[in-house]
Amino acid sequence: MTDTDLTRTDPPRAPLLLEGDSSAGIARARDLTRAFVDGLDPAPAAETADILALVVSELTTNALRHGGGRYTLELTATSEVVDAAVSDPSPAPPRERIPDLMGGTGGFGWPMVRRLAGRVVVPGPGRGKTVHARLPRWPGPGDA
């Protein structure tokens, strides 16, 4: 007879979809992101929900400001990562801008997203774009 190791394999959580076309929807996107992450089993690291909510807030804001005025947010999770995919109608890829320190017009969001997310992917050209920000469920040494 051989020994058998049993591991817990929960079914993947169903994706969460949200569409928005106003700045009022950004707070809802943040709240739903926190609820989505908090509902994962097993629960990810405590800071994952806060970090992903901030990333989602920045990506949805950028989609409204620079991507055509509307967005679709899709949240998914695997046993290793949590993914926030924000789509907008503009095919123009995100770009860095010089932050406006005096006028308050922004320039901080995209660098922040790239710094906080474990991985950011913007697939090739299409009719619009989707920005995937992936965070590890359990940050390791040196992770955000």
C-alpha angles and dihedrals in degrees: 000000000000130000117250126206115211120208127189112245112182117194113258115268114253113256118260117223128196130172123201140176104175139056089248088071093060093076089048090051090052092048093048090048092054091046091048093051093042089054095056117113118239090033115238125231112304095248094051094084093049094046094046091047089054092047091049091049091054095044095048091046090051091048090054095044102038108011107063106286101280139067145186119218120201120184120195135165139199128185089272109032145027114218129201112192116190116188128190135173097252117097091201110111119234114271136192119251129192104264114249104231095177110033100041095230094134135237095162102089104075096048089047092052091049091049097046101041118078088223135004121199128184108184120220128285121310141137090299134347139258122205114204116200112188125193126187112245089227113031115220129209110309095014121127 
